[in-house]
PDB file of C-alpha atoms in Angstrom:
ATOM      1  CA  UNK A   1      89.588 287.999 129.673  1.00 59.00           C
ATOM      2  CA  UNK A   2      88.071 286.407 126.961  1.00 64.00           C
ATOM      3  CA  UNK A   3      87.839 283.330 128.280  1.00 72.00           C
ATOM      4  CA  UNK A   4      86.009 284.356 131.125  1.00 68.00           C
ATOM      5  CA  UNK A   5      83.616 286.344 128.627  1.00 62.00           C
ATOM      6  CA  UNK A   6      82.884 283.149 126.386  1.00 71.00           C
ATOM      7  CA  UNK A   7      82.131 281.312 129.841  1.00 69.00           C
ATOM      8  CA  UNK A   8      79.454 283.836 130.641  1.00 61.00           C
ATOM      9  CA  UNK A   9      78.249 283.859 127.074  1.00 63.00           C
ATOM     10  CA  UNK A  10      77.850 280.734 127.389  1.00 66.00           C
ATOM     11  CA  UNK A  11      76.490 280.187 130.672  1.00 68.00           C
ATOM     12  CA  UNK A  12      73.932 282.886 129.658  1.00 68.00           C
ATOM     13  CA  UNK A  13      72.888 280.781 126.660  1.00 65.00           C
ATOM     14  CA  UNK A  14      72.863 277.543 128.698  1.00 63.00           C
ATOM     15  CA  UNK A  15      69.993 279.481 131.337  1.00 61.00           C
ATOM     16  CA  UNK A  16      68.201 280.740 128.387  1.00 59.00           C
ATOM     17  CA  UNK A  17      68.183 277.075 126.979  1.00 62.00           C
ATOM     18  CA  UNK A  18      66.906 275.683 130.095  1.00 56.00           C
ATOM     19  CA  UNK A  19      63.692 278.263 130.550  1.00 58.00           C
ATOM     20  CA  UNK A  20      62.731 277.553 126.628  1.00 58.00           C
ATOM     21  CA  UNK A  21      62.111 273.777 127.990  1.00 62.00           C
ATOM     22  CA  UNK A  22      60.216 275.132 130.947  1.00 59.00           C
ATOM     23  CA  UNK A  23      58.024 277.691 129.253  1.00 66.00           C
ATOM     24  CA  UNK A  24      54.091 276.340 128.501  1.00 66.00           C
ATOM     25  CA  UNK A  25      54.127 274.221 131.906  1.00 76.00           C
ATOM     26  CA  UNK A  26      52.622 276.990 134.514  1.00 78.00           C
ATOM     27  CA  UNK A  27      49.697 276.854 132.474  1.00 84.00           C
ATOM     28  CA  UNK A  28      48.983 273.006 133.142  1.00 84.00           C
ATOM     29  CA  UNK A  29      50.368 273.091 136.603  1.00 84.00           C
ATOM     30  CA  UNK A  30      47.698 275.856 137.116  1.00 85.00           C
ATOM     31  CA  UNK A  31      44.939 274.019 135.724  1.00 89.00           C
ATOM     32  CA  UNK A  32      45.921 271.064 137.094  1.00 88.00           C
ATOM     33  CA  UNK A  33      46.205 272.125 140.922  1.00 87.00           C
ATOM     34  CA  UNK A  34      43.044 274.357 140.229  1.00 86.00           C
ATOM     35  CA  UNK A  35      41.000 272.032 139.288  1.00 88.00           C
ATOM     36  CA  UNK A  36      42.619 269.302 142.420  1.00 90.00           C
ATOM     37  CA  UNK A  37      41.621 272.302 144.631  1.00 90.00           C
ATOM     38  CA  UNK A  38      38.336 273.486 143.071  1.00 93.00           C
ATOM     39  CA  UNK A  39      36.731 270.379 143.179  1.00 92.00           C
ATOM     40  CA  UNK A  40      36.722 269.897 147.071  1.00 92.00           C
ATOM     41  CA  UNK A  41      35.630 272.903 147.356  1.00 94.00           C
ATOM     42  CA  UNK A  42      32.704 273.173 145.228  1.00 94.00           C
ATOM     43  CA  UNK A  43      31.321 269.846 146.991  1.00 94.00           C
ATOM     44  CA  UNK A  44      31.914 271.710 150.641  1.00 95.00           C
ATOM     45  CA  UNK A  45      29.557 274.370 149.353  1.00 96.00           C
ATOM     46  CA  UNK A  46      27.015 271.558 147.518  1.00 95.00           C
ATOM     47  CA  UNK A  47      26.912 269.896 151.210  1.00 96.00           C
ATOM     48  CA  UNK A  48      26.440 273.149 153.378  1.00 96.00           C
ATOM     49  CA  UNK A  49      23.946 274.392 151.364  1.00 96.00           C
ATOM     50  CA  UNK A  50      21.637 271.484 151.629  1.00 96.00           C
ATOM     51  CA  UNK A  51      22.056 271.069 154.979  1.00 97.00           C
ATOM     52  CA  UNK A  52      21.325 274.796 155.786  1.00 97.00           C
ATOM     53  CA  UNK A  53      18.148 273.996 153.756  1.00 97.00           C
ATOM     54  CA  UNK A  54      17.269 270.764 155.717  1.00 97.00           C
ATOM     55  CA  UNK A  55      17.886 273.330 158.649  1.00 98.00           C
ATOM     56  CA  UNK A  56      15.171 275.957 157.163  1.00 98.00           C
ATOM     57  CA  UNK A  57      13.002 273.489 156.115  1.00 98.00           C
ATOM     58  CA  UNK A  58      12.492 271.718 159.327  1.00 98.00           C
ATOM     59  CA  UNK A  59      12.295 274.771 161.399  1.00 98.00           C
ATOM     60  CA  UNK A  60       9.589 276.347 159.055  1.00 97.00           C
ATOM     61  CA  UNK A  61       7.893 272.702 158.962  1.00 98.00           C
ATOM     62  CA  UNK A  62       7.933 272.517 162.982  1.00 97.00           C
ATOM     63  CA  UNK A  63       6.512 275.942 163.462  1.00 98.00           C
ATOM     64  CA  UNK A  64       4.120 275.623 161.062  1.00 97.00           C
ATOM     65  CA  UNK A  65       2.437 271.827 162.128  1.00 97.00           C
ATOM     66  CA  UNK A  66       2.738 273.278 165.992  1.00 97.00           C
ATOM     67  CA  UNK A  67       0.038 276.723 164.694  1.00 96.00           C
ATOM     68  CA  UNK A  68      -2.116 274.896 162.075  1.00 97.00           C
ATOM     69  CA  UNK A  69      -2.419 272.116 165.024  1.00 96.00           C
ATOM     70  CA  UNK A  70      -3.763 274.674 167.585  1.00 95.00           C
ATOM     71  CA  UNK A  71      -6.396 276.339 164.949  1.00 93.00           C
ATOM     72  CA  UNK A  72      -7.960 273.029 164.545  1.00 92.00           C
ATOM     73  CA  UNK A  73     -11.472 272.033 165.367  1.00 91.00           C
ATOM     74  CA  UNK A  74     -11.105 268.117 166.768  1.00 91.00           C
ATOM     75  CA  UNK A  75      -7.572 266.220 167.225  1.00 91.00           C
ATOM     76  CA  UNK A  76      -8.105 264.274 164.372  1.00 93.00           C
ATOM     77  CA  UNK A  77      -8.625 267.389 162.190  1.00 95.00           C
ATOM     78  CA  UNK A  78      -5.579 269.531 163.515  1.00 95.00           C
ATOM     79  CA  UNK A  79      -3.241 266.459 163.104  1.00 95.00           C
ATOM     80  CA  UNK A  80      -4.634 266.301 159.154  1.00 96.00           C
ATOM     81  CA  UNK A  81      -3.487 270.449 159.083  1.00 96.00           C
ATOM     82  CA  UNK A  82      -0.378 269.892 160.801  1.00 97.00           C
ATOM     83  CA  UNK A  83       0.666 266.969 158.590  1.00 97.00           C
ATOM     84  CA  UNK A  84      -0.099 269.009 155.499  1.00 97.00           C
ATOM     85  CA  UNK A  85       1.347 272.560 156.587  1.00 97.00           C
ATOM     86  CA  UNK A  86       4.422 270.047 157.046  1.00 97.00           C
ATOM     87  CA  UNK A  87       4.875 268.533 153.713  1.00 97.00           C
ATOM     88  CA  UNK A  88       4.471 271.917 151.987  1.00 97.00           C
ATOM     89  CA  UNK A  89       7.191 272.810 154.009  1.00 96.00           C
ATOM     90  CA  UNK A  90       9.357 269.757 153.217  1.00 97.00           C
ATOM     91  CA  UNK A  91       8.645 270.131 149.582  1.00 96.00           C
ATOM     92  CA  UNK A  92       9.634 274.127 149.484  1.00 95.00           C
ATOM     93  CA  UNK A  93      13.154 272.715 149.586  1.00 96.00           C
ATOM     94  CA  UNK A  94      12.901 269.609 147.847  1.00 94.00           C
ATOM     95  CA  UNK A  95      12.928 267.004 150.492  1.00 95.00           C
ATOM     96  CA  UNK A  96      10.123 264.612 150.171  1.00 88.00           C
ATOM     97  CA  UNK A  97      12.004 261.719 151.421  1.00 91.00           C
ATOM     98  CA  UNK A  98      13.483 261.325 154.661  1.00 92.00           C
ATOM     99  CA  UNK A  99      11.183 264.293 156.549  1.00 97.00           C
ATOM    100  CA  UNK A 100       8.770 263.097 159.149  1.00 97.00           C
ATOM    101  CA  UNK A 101       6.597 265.040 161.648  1.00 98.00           C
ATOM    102  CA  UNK A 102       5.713 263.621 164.897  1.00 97.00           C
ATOM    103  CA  UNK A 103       2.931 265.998 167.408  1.00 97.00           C
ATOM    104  CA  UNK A 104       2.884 265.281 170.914  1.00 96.00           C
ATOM    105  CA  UNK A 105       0.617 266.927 173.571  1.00 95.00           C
ATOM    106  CA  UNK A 106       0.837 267.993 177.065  1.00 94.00           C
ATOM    107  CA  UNK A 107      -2.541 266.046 178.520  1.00 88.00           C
ATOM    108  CA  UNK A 108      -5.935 264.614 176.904  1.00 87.00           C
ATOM    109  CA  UNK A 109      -7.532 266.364 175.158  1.00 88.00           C
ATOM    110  CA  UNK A 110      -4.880 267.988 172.723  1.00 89.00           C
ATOM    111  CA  UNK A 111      -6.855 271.262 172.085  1.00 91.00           C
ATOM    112  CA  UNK A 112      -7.765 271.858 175.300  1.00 91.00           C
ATOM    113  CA  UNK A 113      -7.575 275.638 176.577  1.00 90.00           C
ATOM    114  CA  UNK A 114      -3.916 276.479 177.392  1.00 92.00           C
ATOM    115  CA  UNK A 115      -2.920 273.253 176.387  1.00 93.00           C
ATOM    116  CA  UNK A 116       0.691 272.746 174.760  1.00 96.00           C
ATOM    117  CA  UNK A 117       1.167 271.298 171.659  1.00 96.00           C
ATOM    118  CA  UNK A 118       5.092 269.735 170.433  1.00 97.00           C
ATOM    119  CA  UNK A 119       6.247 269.607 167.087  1.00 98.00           C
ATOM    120  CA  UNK A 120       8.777 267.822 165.774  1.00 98.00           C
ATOM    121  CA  UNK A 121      10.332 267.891 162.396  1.00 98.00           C
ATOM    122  CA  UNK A 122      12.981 265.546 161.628  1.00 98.00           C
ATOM    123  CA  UNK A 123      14.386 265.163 158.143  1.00 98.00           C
ATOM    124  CA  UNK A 124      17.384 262.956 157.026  1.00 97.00           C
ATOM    125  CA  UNK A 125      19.748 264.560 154.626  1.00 96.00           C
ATOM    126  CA  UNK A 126      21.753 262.136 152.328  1.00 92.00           C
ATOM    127  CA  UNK A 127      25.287 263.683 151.540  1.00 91.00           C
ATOM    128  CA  UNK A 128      25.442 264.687 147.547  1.00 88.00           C
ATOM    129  CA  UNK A 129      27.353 262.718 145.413  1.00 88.00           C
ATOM    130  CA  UNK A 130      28.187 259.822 147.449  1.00 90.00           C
ATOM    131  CA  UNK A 131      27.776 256.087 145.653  1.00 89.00           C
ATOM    132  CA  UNK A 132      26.096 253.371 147.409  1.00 88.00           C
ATOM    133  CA  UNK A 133      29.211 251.099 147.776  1.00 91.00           C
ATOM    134  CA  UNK A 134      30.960 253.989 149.957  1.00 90.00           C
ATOM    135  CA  UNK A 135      27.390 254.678 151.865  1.00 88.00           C
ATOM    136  CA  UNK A 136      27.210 251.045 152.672  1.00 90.00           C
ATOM    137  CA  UNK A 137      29.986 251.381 155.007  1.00 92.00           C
ATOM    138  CA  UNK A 138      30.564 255.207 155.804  1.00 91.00           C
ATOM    139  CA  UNK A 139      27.581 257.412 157.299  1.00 91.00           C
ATOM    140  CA  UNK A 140      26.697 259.361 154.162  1.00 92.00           C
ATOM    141  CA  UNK A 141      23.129 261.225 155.802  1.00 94.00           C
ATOM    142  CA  UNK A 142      22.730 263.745 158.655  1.00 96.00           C
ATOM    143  CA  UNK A 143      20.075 263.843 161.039  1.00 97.00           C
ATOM    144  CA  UNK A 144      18.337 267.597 161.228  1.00 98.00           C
ATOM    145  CA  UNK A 145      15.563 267.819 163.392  1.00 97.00           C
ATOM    146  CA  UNK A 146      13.513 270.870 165.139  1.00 97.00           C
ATOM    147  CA  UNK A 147      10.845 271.156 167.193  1.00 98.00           C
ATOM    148  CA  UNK A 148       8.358 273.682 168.445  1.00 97.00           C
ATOM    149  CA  UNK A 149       6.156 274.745 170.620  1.00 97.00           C
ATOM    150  CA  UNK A 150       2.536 276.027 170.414  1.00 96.00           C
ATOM    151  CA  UNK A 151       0.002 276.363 173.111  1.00 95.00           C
ATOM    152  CA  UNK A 152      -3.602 276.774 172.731  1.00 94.00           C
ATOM    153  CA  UNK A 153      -5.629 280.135 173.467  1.00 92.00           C
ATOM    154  CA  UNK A 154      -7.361 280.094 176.485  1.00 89.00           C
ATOM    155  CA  UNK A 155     -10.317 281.441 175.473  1.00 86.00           C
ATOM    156  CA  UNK A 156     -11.043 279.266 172.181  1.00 76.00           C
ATOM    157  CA  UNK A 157     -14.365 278.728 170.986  1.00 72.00           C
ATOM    158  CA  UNK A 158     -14.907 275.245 169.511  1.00 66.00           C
TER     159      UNK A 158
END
């Protein structure tokens, strides 16, 4: 009987050995796979949310070329409004490289009553934090691009 008690004793003290070694390491196996999980994570949400601005900005910069287009007086005027309502929209959320506008009409002349006017917005979104040597042979942009559009009244004066 005592034998079999000193073997438990023991074997108790043995387990109680063995968690003294263990104890401090959840800490840095939680920081540690944290961090290895965190990290991919945070740079999902860093890439969605600039694309879902390149999305906003383009529609907002479409729509608004395609109605400052139609209030103009001549072509070359209306393209001058269109091009500017534009690049306020493109610089609202920060992208002044990469976002072009292109206007396209329905027949000659452009303003024309009941013509349609076409606006494209197109804007080029380079992924965040991706170094040159990796974009040189990966695609590291997307393409967003939206158009709209506008027709002119029927009865405008000009």
């Amino acid at each position: 009987m005592t034998t079999l008690l000193t073997r438990c004793l023991a074997s108790t003290r043995a387990a109680v050995r063995g968690r003294r070694r263990d104890e401090g390491r959840a800490i840095v196996e939680f920081i540690f796979l944290g961090v290895l999980l965190l990290l991919p994570l945070v740079y999902l949400v860093l890439t969605v949310a600039r694309l879902q601005a390149a999305s906003f900005s383009a529609s907002l910069a479409g729509r608004e070329a395609g109605r400052a287009f139609v209030t103009g007086a001549s072509d070359g005027e209306a393209l001058g409004r269109a091009s500017s309502a534009a690049s306020l929209a493109f610089e609202d959320f920060a992208f002044t490289e990469g976002a072009t506008l292109g206007v396209s009409c329905d027949g000659s002349p452009c303003l024309r009553p009941e013509g349609v006017v076409t606006s494209t917005a197109t804007i080029v979104v380079q992924l965040p934090l991706i170094p040159d040597f990796v974009a040189d042979h990966v695609p590291a942009s997307v393409t967003i691009s939206s158009t709209h559009v506008s027709s002119v009244d029927r009865f405008v004066a000009r």
